[in-house]
């Protein structure tokens, strides 16, 4: 039996999540196929074919798939599900959006945000904001999984798998895409960055995030935020790290002015090294931080900036 | 227009959970329970649609144990008109919850279904999408803005990298993100009034649904504990440790 991996991409570039998914898929068997659904996504297909371990790339290249909306993407995946024992997508907003529809249409459960694979039918996933780790066995014939990419290493590249074009065109009658507003940033993507520096309520306003950005640029880091900082309107919501935002596992996570609520820790506690800068020595973030600095961030941040220059 | 809202009874989000010593599950005995925060946002959105004169009736539904009535009463106190409890095990798999809800949707024929994007206990983020698939309705997940006009619902969604706006023909399913609204508090007179609002109890059998079990919970374990590290005295020491001890910068 084979595994089908749904490629995460923006029609131009394959996202690193896909390489991590392939690593997960290779733990399930060595026949791994990738589905690239999108519009004008031939370059993405070429990148997918280069991932080591991939045996086939299937492309559904049509304007109807341009925005990867759940309604027709789910039908597309279901139409080709025959012959696959596992179907994997990244636990990103795209994967979380369409995969449960795939599961429901196949009359199987979905296992969400899988962080470990014990065997072909037994999987590990965090529950209760990461405060408990469940091991779950699925009895279904097809296992539909969304995978937490940060829990797996990226597969290497240098392959040239066969690329097969699909001619399935499923129109989307019920939904119309209106528009998208993407946050523009020169920095690495939050979920893929090696270093993340995040600000919380203690930053006091959005302009003060410039101090984090300056340090981020020196470290090649991405800038994140706690829910408090997002709700206060300091920064856009796609920068939020936590149970309801993004899950990151960088080499270094620097939490600045963040108390460390359960919901925030759920998004970053798998970082290799955690640094906390907070003026409250009792802040819960210090209980998970490898290095803690009790200091006023408005004094500490400029000092760090100078030390890195 | 009729709006159907779903609520789930979950552990209160402030509670630090404990895993049972035998590793069979999380210990929920004598723990404070509440409406799942995302469901509360769904109720609030429905109530706002009613206040704008768009929604005419709000039906709130829960699939869960009999004491989920408490959460339904809370939703009634917040402004829902009537409630339906589908009595089922608290751990019902989301596909089964979606199947039961699909039957309720078939009976009630709502124009709009509003649900939370995920429950903070199972963290699945599935039921809304599954319900939409089973009812062949369009979906807009992770909504931060909802606008209903002329048999169409326009929803702004929170996606990785920014925001996306979709227009859907009704009936449709919307799942809420945290930033959709700020839920109100129930006032005492409304809590009293909520006690007299109708609450109907159904069972999977009465809905004609036979539920299959798809998964087995093998074990539940606490996560690997991180221990507190060291406190450094100065920025110089911090930068030095990151460079020379942790070697991460």
Coordinates of C-alpha atoms in Angstrom, one line a residue:
Chain A
X1 CA 0.0 0.0 0.0
X2 CA 1.1 3.5 -0.7
X3 CA 1.0 6.8 1.2
X4 CA -0.4 10.0 -0.4
X5 CA 1.1 13.3 0.8
X6 CA -0.7 16.6 0.0
X7 CA 1.9 19.2 -1.0
X8 CA 1.8 22.5 0.9
X9 CA 2.6 25.4 -1.5
X10 CA 1.6 28.8 -2.7
X11 CA 1.5 27.8 -6.5
X12 CA 5.1 29.1 -6.9
X13 CA 7.1 27.5 -4.1
X14 CA 6.9 24.2 -2.3
X15 CA 6.8 24.8 1.5
X16 CA 9.3 23.1 3.8
X17 CA 6.3 21.4 5.6
X18 CA 6.1 19.0 2.6
X19 CA 9.7 17.8 3.1
X20 CA 8.9 17.1 6.7
X21 CA 5.7 15.2 5.7
X22 CA 7.7 13.0 3.4
X23 CA 9.9 12.0 6.4
X24 CA 6.7 11.1 8.3
X25 CA 5.4 9.2 5.3
X26 CA 8.6 7.2 4.8
X27 CA 8.0 5.8 8.4
X28 CA 4.8 4.3 7.0
X29 CA 6.1 2.6 3.9
X30 CA 8.4 3.3 1.0
X31 CA 5.9 4.1 -1.7
X32 CA 5.3 7.8 -1.2
X33 CA 3.3 9.8 -3.7
X34 CA 2.8 13.6 -3.6
X35 CA -0.3 15.4 -4.8
X36 CA 0.3 18.9 -6.0
X37 CA -3.0 20.7 -6.5
X38 CA -3.1 24.3 -7.6
X39 CA -2.9 26.6 -10.6
X40 CA 0.2 27.1 -12.7
X41 CA 2.1 25.0 -10.2
X42 CA 4.5 23.1 -12.5
X43 CA 7.5 24.5 -10.6
X44 CA 6.1 23.2 -7.4
X45 CA 5.7 19.7 -9.0
X46 CA 9.3 19.8 -10.1
X47 CA 10.5 20.7 -6.5
X48 CA 8.3 17.9 -5.1
X49 CA 9.8 15.4 -7.5
X50 CA 13.2 16.2 -6.2
X51 CA 12.5 15.1 -2.6
X52 CA 14.4 11.9 -1.7
X53 CA 12.0 9.0 -1.2
X54 CA 9.2 10.2 -3.3
X55 CA 8.2 7.7 -6.0
X56 CA 5.5 9.7 -7.9
X57 CA 4.2 13.2 -8.1
X58 CA 0.6 13.7 -9.2
X59 CA -0.3 17.2 -10.4
X60 CA -3.8 18.6 -10.6
X61 CA -3.0 21.9 -12.3
X62 CA -6.2 23.9 -13.0
X63 CA -7.5 27.4 -12.1
X64 CA -10.3 25.7 -10.1
X65 CA -7.6 24.7 -7.5
X66 CA -5.8 28.1 -7.4
X67 CA -6.8 28.9 -3.8
X68 CA -6.9 25.3 -2.5
X69 CA -10.4 25.6 -1.2
X70 CA -11.7 22.8 1.0
X71 CA -14.8 21.9 -1.1
X72 CA -13.2 20.8 -4.3
X73 CA -9.8 19.9 -3.0
X74 CA -11.4 17.4 -0.6
X75 CA -13.4 15.8 -3.5
X76 CA -10.2 15.7 -5.6
X77 CA -8.4 13.8 -2.8
X78 CA -11.3 11.5 -2.3
X79 CA -11.5 10.7 -6.0
X80 CA -8.0 9.4 -5.9
X81 CA -7.9 7.8 -2.5
X82 CA -8.3 4.3 -3.8
X83 CA -5.1 2.3 -3.3
X84 CA -3.7 4.5 -0.5
X85 CA -3.4 3.2 3.1
X86 CA -2.5 6.6 4.4
X87 CA -3.3 10.2 3.4
X88 CA -1.2 13.0 5.0
X89 CA -1.4 16.7 5.0
X90 CA 0.4 19.3 7.1
X91 CA -1.4 20.6 10.1
X92 CA -1.4 24.1 8.6
X93 CA -4.5 26.2 7.9
X94 CA -4.8 24.5 4.5
X95 CA -4.5 20.9 5.8
X96 CA -6.7 21.6 8.8
X97 CA -9.3 23.1 6.4
X98 CA -9.8 20.3 3.8
X99 CA -8.6 17.1 5.4
X100 CA -11.5 16.6 7.9
X101 CA -13.8 16.8 4.8
X102 CA -11.7 14.0 3.1
X103 CA -12.1 11.9 6.3
X104 CA -15.9 12.4 6.5
X105 CA -16.4 11.7 2.8
X106 CA -14.4 8.4 3.2
X107 CA -16.3 7.7 6.5
X108 CA -13.1 7.5 8.5
X109 CA -11.8 9.5 11.4
X110 CA -9.0 12.0 11.1
X111 CA -6.0 12.0 13.5
X112 CA -5.0 15.7 13.9
X113 CA -1.6 17.2 14.5
X114 CA 0.3 13.9 14.7
X115 CA 3.7 14.3 16.3
X116 CA 4.8 10.6 16.3
X117 CA 4.3 7.4 14.3
X118 CA 4.4 4.2 16.4
X119 CA 3.3 1.9 13.6
X120 CA 1.1 1.9 10.5
X121 CA -2.1 2.2 12.6
X122 CA -0.9 3.8 15.9
X123 CA -0.1 7.5 16.2
X124 CA 1.0 10.0 18.9
X125 CA -0.7 13.4 19.2
X126 CA -0.9 16.1 21.8
X127 CA -4.2 16.9 23.5
X128 CA -5.3 19.6 26.1
X129 CA -2.9 22.2 24.6
X130 CA 0.0 19.8 24.7
X131 CA -0.4 19.0 28.4
X132 CA -1.1 15.4 27.6
X133 CA 0.2 13.1 24.9
X134 CA -2.3 10.6 23.5
X135 CA -1.4 7.4 21.7
X136 CA -4.3 6.4 19.4
X137 CA -4.9 3.4 17.3
X138 CA -7.1 3.7 14.2
X139 CA -9.2 0.8 13.0
X140 CA -10.0 2.5 9.7
X141 CA -8.9 1.1 6.4
X142 CA -7.5 4.4 5.3
X143 CA -5.7 6.6 7.8
X144 CA -6.3 10.3 7.3
X145 CA -3.7 12.3 9.2
X146 CA -2.7 15.9 9.6
X147 CA 0.9 16.0 10.7
X148 CA 2.7 18.6 12.9
X149 CA 5.6 19.4 10.6
X150 CA 7.8 20.7 13.4
X151 CA 7.9 17.2 14.9
X152 CA 9.7 15.7 11.9
X153 CA 13.0 16.5 10.1
X154 CA 13.0 17.6 6.5
X155 CA 13.7 14.9 3.9
X156 CA 16.7 15.6 1.7
X157 CA 16.5 16.6 -2.0
X158 CA 18.2 15.2 -5.1
X159 CA 15.7 12.8 -6.5
X160 CA 13.8 12.9 -9.8
X161 CA 10.5 11.1 -9.3
X162 CA 8.0 10.5 -12.1
X163 CA 5.5 13.4 -12.6
X164 CA 2.0 12.4 -13.7
X165 CA -0.7 15.0 -14.7
X166 CA -4.2 14.3 -13.5
X167 CA -7.1 15.6 -15.6
X168 CA -9.7 15.6 -12.8
X169 CA -11.4 19.0 -12.8
X170 CA -13.9 19.6 -9.9
X171 CA -15.6 22.9 -10.1
X172 CA -16.4 24.8 -7.0
X173 CA -20.1 25.8 -7.1
X174 CA -20.7 26.8 -3.5
X175 CA -17.8 29.1 -2.7
X176 CA -16.2 32.0 -4.4
X177 CA -12.8 33.3 -3.5
X178 CA -13.0 37.1 -2.9
X179 CA -9.5 38.2 -1.9
X180 CA -6.6 37.6 0.3
X181 CA -4.4 40.0 2.3
X182 CA -1.1 38.4 3.0
X183 CA 1.4 39.9 5.6
X184 CA 4.6 40.8 3.8
X185 CA 7.8 40.0 5.5
X186 CA 11.5 39.6 4.5
X187 CA 12.2 37.5 7.5
X188 CA 12.0 33.7 7.5
X189 CA 8.6 32.0 8.0
X190 CA 7.7 31.6 11.6
X191 CA 7.1 27.8 11.4
X192 CA 10.3 27.2 9.5
X193 CA 12.7 29.6 11.3
X194 CA 15.7 28.3 13.3
X195 CA 15.4 31.2 15.7
X196 CA 12.2 32.9 16.8
X197 CA 11.9 36.0 19.0
X198 CA 8.4 36.7 20.3
X199 CA 6.9 39.6 22.2
X200 CA 3.9 39.7 24.5
X201 CA 1.8 42.2 26.3
X202 CA 4.9 43.6 28.0
X203 CA 5.9 45.2 24.6
X204 CA 3.2 47.8 25.3
X205 CA 2.6 48.8 21.7
X206 CA 3.2 47.7 18.1
X207 CA 6.0 50.2 17.5
X208 CA 8.1 48.6 20.2
X209 CA 8.2 45.5 18.1
X210 CA 10.8 47.3 16.0
X211 CA 13.3 46.4 18.8
X212 CA 12.5 42.7 18.3
X213 CA 12.7 43.1 14.5
X214 CA 16.1 44.7 14.7
X215 CA 17.4 41.8 16.8
X216 CA 15.7 39.3 14.5
X217 CA 17.4 40.7 11.5
X218 CA 20.8 40.3 13.2
X219 CA 20.0 36.7 14.1
X220 CA 18.2 35.7 10.9
X221 CA 15.2 35.0 13.1
X222 CA 11.4 35.2 12.7
X223 CA 9.3 37.4 14.9
X224 CA 6.3 35.9 16.8
X225 CA 3.9 37.1 19.4
X226 CA 1.6 36.0 22.2
X227 CA -2.1 36.1 22.0
X228 CA -2.1 39.1 24.3
X229 CA 0.0 41.1 21.9
X230 CA -2.2 40.1 18.9
X231 CA -5.4 40.9 20.8
X232 CA -4.1 44.3 21.8
X233 CA -3.5 45.0 18.2
X234 CA 0.3 45.3 18.4
X235 CA 0.9 42.8 15.5
X236 CA -1.2 40.8 13.0
X237 CA -2.7 37.5 14.1
X238 CA -0.6 35.3 11.8
X239 CA 2.3 36.1 14.1
X240 CA 0.6 34.4 17.0
X241 CA 2.4 31.4 18.6
X242 CA 0.3 29.1 20.7
X243 CA -2.5 26.5 20.9
X244 CA -4.7 28.7 18.6
X245 CA -1.8 30.1 16.5
X246 CA 1.3 28.5 15.1
X247 CA 3.2 25.7 16.7
X248 CA 7.0 26.3 16.4
X249 CA 10.0 24.2 17.4
X250 CA 13.0 26.3 16.6
X251 CA 16.6 25.8 17.9
X252 CA 16.2 29.0 19.9
X253 CA 13.0 30.7 21.2
X254 CA 13.3 34.1 22.9
X255 CA 10.2 35.1 24.8
X256 CA 10.2 38.8 25.6
X257 CA 7.5 40.2 27.9
X258 CA 5.5 37.0 27.7
X259 CA 4.2 35.5 31.0
X260 CA 4.0 32.0 29.7
X261 CA 0.3 31.0 29.8
X262 CA -0.6 27.3 29.1
X263 CA -1.9 28.3 25.6
X264 CA 1.3 30.0 24.7
X265 CA 3.5 27.2 25.9
X266 CA 1.5 24.8 23.8
X267 CA 3.0 26.5 20.7
X268 CA 6.7 26.7 21.7
X269 CA 7.7 24.4 24.4
X270 CA 9.4 22.0 22.0
X271 CA 12.0 24.6 21.2
X272 CA 15.5 23.3 21.8
X273 CA 16.6 26.3 23.9
X274 CA 14.2 28.8 25.5
X275 CA 15.2 32.2 26.7
X276 CA 12.8 34.3 28.8
X277 CA 13.2 38.0 29.4
X278 CA 10.7 39.3 31.8
X279 CA 10.7 41.7 34.7
X280 CA 8.4 39.5 36.8
X281 CA 10.6 36.8 38.4
X282 CA 7.5 34.7 39.2
X283 CA 6.3 34.6 35.5
X284 CA 5.5 30.9 34.6
X285 CA 7.7 31.3 31.5
X286 CA 10.8 31.0 33.8
X287 CA 9.7 27.4 34.7
X288 CA 10.4 26.3 31.1
X289 CA 13.2 28.7 30.2
X290 CA 16.8 27.4 29.8
X291 CA 18.1 30.9 30.3
X292 CA 16.1 33.5 32.2
X293 CA 16.9 37.1 32.5
X294 CA 14.8 39.1 35.0
X295 CA 15.0 42.6 33.6
X296 CA 13.1 45.4 32.0
X297 CA 12.8 44.6 28.4
X298 CA 13.2 48.2 27.4
X299 CA 16.7 48.2 28.8
X300 CA 17.6 44.6 27.9
X301 CA 16.6 44.6 24.2
X302 CA 18.8 47.6 23.2
X303 CA 21.7 46.0 25.1
X304 CA 21.2 42.7 23.2
X305 CA 21.0 44.6 20.0
X306 CA 24.3 46.3 20.7
X307 CA 25.9 43.0 21.9
X308 CA 25.0 41.4 18.5
X309 CA 26.2 44.3 16.4
Chain B
X1 CA -33.2 33.0 9.1
X2 CA -32.5 30.1 11.5
X3 CA -29.0 29.8 13.0
X4 CA -27.7 26.6 14.6
X5 CA -24.9 26.9 17.0
X6 CA -23.0 24.0 18.6
X7 CA -21.4 24.0 22.1
X8 CA -19.2 21.5 23.8
X9 CA -18.7 20.9 27.5
X10 CA -14.9 20.9 28.2
X11 CA -12.5 21.3 31.0
X12 CA -12.2 25.1 31.9
X13 CA -9.3 26.5 30.0
X14 CA -7.5 27.8 33.1
X15 CA -7.3 24.4 34.7
X16 CA -4.0 22.6 34.8
X17 CA -4.9 19.1 33.7
X18 CA -3.7 15.9 35.3
X19 CA -3.1 12.6 33.6
X20 CA -4.5 9.5 35.5
X21 CA -1.7 7.5 37.1
X22 CA -2.7 4.4 35.1
X23 CA -2.2 6.4 31.9
X24 CA -5.7 5.6 30.6
X25 CA -6.8 9.2 30.2
X26 CA -6.9 12.7 31.6
X27 CA -8.5 12.9 35.1
X28 CA -11.8 14.8 34.8
X29 CA -13.3 14.0 38.2
X30 CA -14.1 17.1 40.3
X31 CA -12.6 19.4 37.6
X32 CA -14.3 22.7 36.7
X33 CA -16.1 22.4 33.4
X34 CA -17.2 25.1 31.0
X35 CA -18.3 26.0 27.5
X36 CA -15.4 25.5 25.1
X37 CA -14.1 29.1 24.5
X38 CA -14.5 28.8 20.7
X39 CA -18.1 27.7 21.1
X40 CA -18.8 30.7 23.3
X41 CA -17.6 32.9 20.4
X42 CA -20.0 31.0 18.1
X43 CA -22.9 31.7 20.4
X44 CA -22.0 35.4 20.6
X45 CA -21.8 35.7 16.8
X46 CA -25.3 34.1 16.5
X47 CA -26.7 36.5 19.1
X48 CA -25.2 39.5 17.3
X49 CA -26.8 38.3 14.0
X50 CA -30.1 38.2 15.9
X51 CA -29.6 41.7 17.3
X52 CA -28.9 42.9 13.7
X53 CA -32.2 41.5 12.7
X54 CA -30.6 38.9 10.4
X55 CA -31.2 35.8 12.5
X56 CA -34.7 35.0 13.6
X57 CA -34.1 32.0 15.8
X58 CA -31.0 30.6 17.4
X59 CA -31.0 26.8 18.2
X60 CA -28.0 25.7 20.3
X61 CA -27.0 22.0 20.2
X62 CA -24.6 19.9 22.2
X63 CA -23.5 16.3 21.8
X64 CA -22.4 15.1 25.2
X65 CA -23.3 13.7 28.6
X66 CA -26.5 14.8 30.4
X67 CA -24.6 17.4 32.4
X68 CA -23.8 19.3 29.2
X69 CA -27.3 20.8 29.9
X70 CA -25.4 23.3 32.1
X71 CA -23.5 24.6 29.0
X72 CA -26.7 24.7 27.0
X73 CA -28.4 26.7 29.7
X74 CA -25.4 29.1 29.6
X75 CA -25.9 29.5 25.9
X76 CA -29.6 30.1 26.4
X77 CA -28.7 32.8 29.0
X78 CA -26.4 34.4 26.4
X79 CA -29.3 34.7 24.0
X80 CA -30.1 31.4 22.2
X81 CA -33.8 30.6 21.9
X82 CA -33.9 26.9 22.5
X83 CA -31.6 24.0 23.1
X84 CA -31.1 20.4 21.9
X85 CA -28.9 17.9 23.8
X86 CA -28.0 14.8 22.0
X87 CA -27.0 12.5 24.8
X88 CA -23.8 10.7 24.1
X89 CA -20.5 9.8 25.7
X90 CA -18.2 12.8 26.4
X91 CA -15.5 11.1 24.4
X92 CA -17.6 10.6 21.2
X93 CA -15.3 10.8 18.2
X94 CA -15.6 13.9 16.0
X95 CA -16.9 11.9 13.0
X96 CA -19.7 10.5 15.1
X97 CA -20.5 14.0 16.6
X98 CA -20.6 15.3 13.0
X99 CA -23.0 12.5 12.0
X100 CA -25.3 13.2 14.9
X101 CA -25.2 16.9 14.1
X102 CA -25.9 16.2 10.5
X103 CA -29.2 14.6 11.6
X104 CA -30.1 17.6 13.7
X105 CA -29.3 19.9 10.7
X106 CA -31.6 17.7 8.5
X107 CA -34.4 18.1 11.0
X108 CA -33.9 21.8 11.8
X109 CA -32.9 23.0 8.3
X110 CA -30.8 26.0 9.5
X111 CA -29.5 28.6 7.0
X112 CA -26.3 28.9 8.9
X113 CA -24.4 26.7 11.3
X114 CA -21.8 28.4 13.5
X115 CA -19.3 26.2 15.4
X116 CA -16.0 26.7 17.3
X117 CA -12.9 25.9 15.2
X118 CA -11.7 23.4 17.8
X119 CA -12.4 22.1 21.3
X120 CA -9.6 22.8 23.7
X121 CA -9.6 19.3 25.1
X122 CA -9.2 17.0 22.0
X123 CA -7.7 19.9 19.9
X124 CA -9.0 18.1 16.8
X125 CA -10.3 21.0 14.7
X126 CA -12.5 18.6 12.6
X127 CA -16.1 18.6 13.5
X128 CA -17.2 21.7 11.5
X129 CA -15.5 20.5 8.4
X130 CA -16.9 17.0 8.7
X131 CA -20.4 18.3 9.3
X132 CA -20.1 20.5 6.2
X133 CA -19.0 17.6 4.1
X134 CA -21.8 15.3 5.4
X135 CA -24.4 17.9 4.7
X136 CA -22.8 18.9 1.4
X137 CA -22.5 22.5 2.6
X138 CA -19.7 25.0 1.9
X139 CA -17.5 25.9 4.9
X140 CA -15.5 28.8 6.1
X141 CA -13.2 27.8 8.9
X142 CA -11.2 30.0 11.3
X143 CA -13.5 33.0 10.8
X144 CA -12.5 36.4 12.1
X145 CA -15.4 38.3 10.3
X146 CA -18.8 37.2 9.2
X147 CA -21.2 39.2 7.1
X148 CA -24.6 37.9 6.0
X149 CA -26.5 39.5 3.1
X150 CA -28.8 38.3 0.3
X151 CA -28.5 34.6 0.9
X152 CA -24.8 34.8 0.9
X153 CA -22.3 34.8 3.8
X154 CA -19.0 36.5 3.4
X155 CA -16.3 35.4 5.8
X156 CA -12.8 36.6 6.4
X157 CA -10.6 33.7 7.5
X158 CA -7.4 33.6 9.4
X159 CA -4.9 31.6 7.3
X160 CA -1.1 31.1 7.6
X161 CA 0.4 34.2 6.2
X162 CA -2.6 36.5 6.5
X163 CA -6.3 36.7 5.8
X164 CA -8.6 35.3 3.1
X165 CA -12.1 36.3 2.3
X166 CA -14.7 33.8 0.8
X167 CA -18.3 34.2 -0.2
X168 CA -20.6 31.2 0.3
X169 CA -24.1 30.4 -0.7
X170 CA -26.3 29.6 2.3
X171 CA -26.8 27.2 3.9
X172 CA -23.2 27.0 5.1
X173 CA -21.0 26.2 8.0
X174 CA -18.7 28.7 9.7
X175 CA -16.2 27.9 12.4
X176 CA -15.0 30.7 14.7
X177 CA -11.5 31.9 15.5
X178 CA -10.7 33.8 18.7
X179 CA -10.7 37.2 17.0
X180 CA -14.3 37.0 15.7
X181 CA -15.7 38.7 18.7
X182 CA -15.6 39.3 22.4
X183 CA -18.3 37.1 24.1
X184 CA -20.6 38.9 26.6
X185 CA -21.3 37.8 30.1
X186 CA -24.7 36.3 31.0
X187 CA -26.7 38.7 33.3
X188 CA -28.6 37.2 36.2
X189 CA -32.1 37.9 34.9
X190 CA -31.1 36.2 31.7
X191 CA -29.8 33.2 33.6
X192 CA -33.2 33.0 35.3
X193 CA -35.1 33.3 32.0
X194 CA -32.8 30.7 30.5
X195 CA -34.2 28.1 32.9
X196 CA -37.6 28.4 31.3
X197 CA -36.4 28.2 27.7
X198 CA -37.1 24.8 26.0
X199 CA -34.4 22.1 26.1
X200 CA -35.1 19.0 24.1
X201 CA -33.1 15.8 24.8
X202 CA -32.4 13.3 21.9
X203 CA -30.4 10.1 21.7
X204 CA -28.4 8.7 18.8
X205 CA -31.1 6.0 18.5
X206 CA -33.9 8.6 18.2
X207 CA -31.9 10.3 15.5
X208 CA -31.5 6.9 13.8
X209 CA -27.7 7.0 13.9
X210 CA -25.7 3.9 14.6
X211 CA -22.2 4.9 15.7
X212 CA -19.2 2.8 14.9
X213 CA -16.0 3.1 16.9
X214 CA -13.1 4.0 14.7
X215 CA -10.2 4.5 17.2
X216 CA -8.9 3.1 20.5
X217 CA -7.1 5.4 23.0
X218 CA -4.0 3.3 23.8
X219 CA -2.6 5.5 26.4
X220 CA -2.3 9.1 27.7
X221 CA 1.0 10.3 29.2
X222 CA 2.2 13.6 30.6
X223 CA 4.5 15.4 28.1
X224 CA 8.2 15.4 28.7
X225 CA 8.9 17.9 31.4
X226 CA 11.2 20.8 30.7
X227 CA 13.1 21.8 33.8
X228 CA 13.8 25.4 34.7
X229 CA 17.3 26.4 33.6
X230 CA 19.5 29.1 35.0
X231 CA 18.8 32.7 35.6
X232 CA 21.5 35.0 34.2
X233 CA 22.4 38.3 35.7
X234 CA 23.0 40.4 32.6
X235 CA 22.6 40.7 28.9
X236 CA 26.3 40.1 28.4
X237 CA 26.1 36.8 30.3
X238 CA 23.0 35.8 28.3
X239 CA 24.6 36.5 24.9
X240 CA 27.8 34.7 26.0
X241 CA 25.8 31.6 27.1
X242 CA 23.8 31.5 23.9
X243 CA 27.0 31.7 21.9
X244 CA 29.4 29.5 23.8
X245 CA 27.3 27.1 26.0
X246 CA 24.1 26.5 24.0
X247 CA 25.8 27.4 20.7
X248 CA 22.5 28.6 19.1
X249 CA 23.5 32.0 17.8

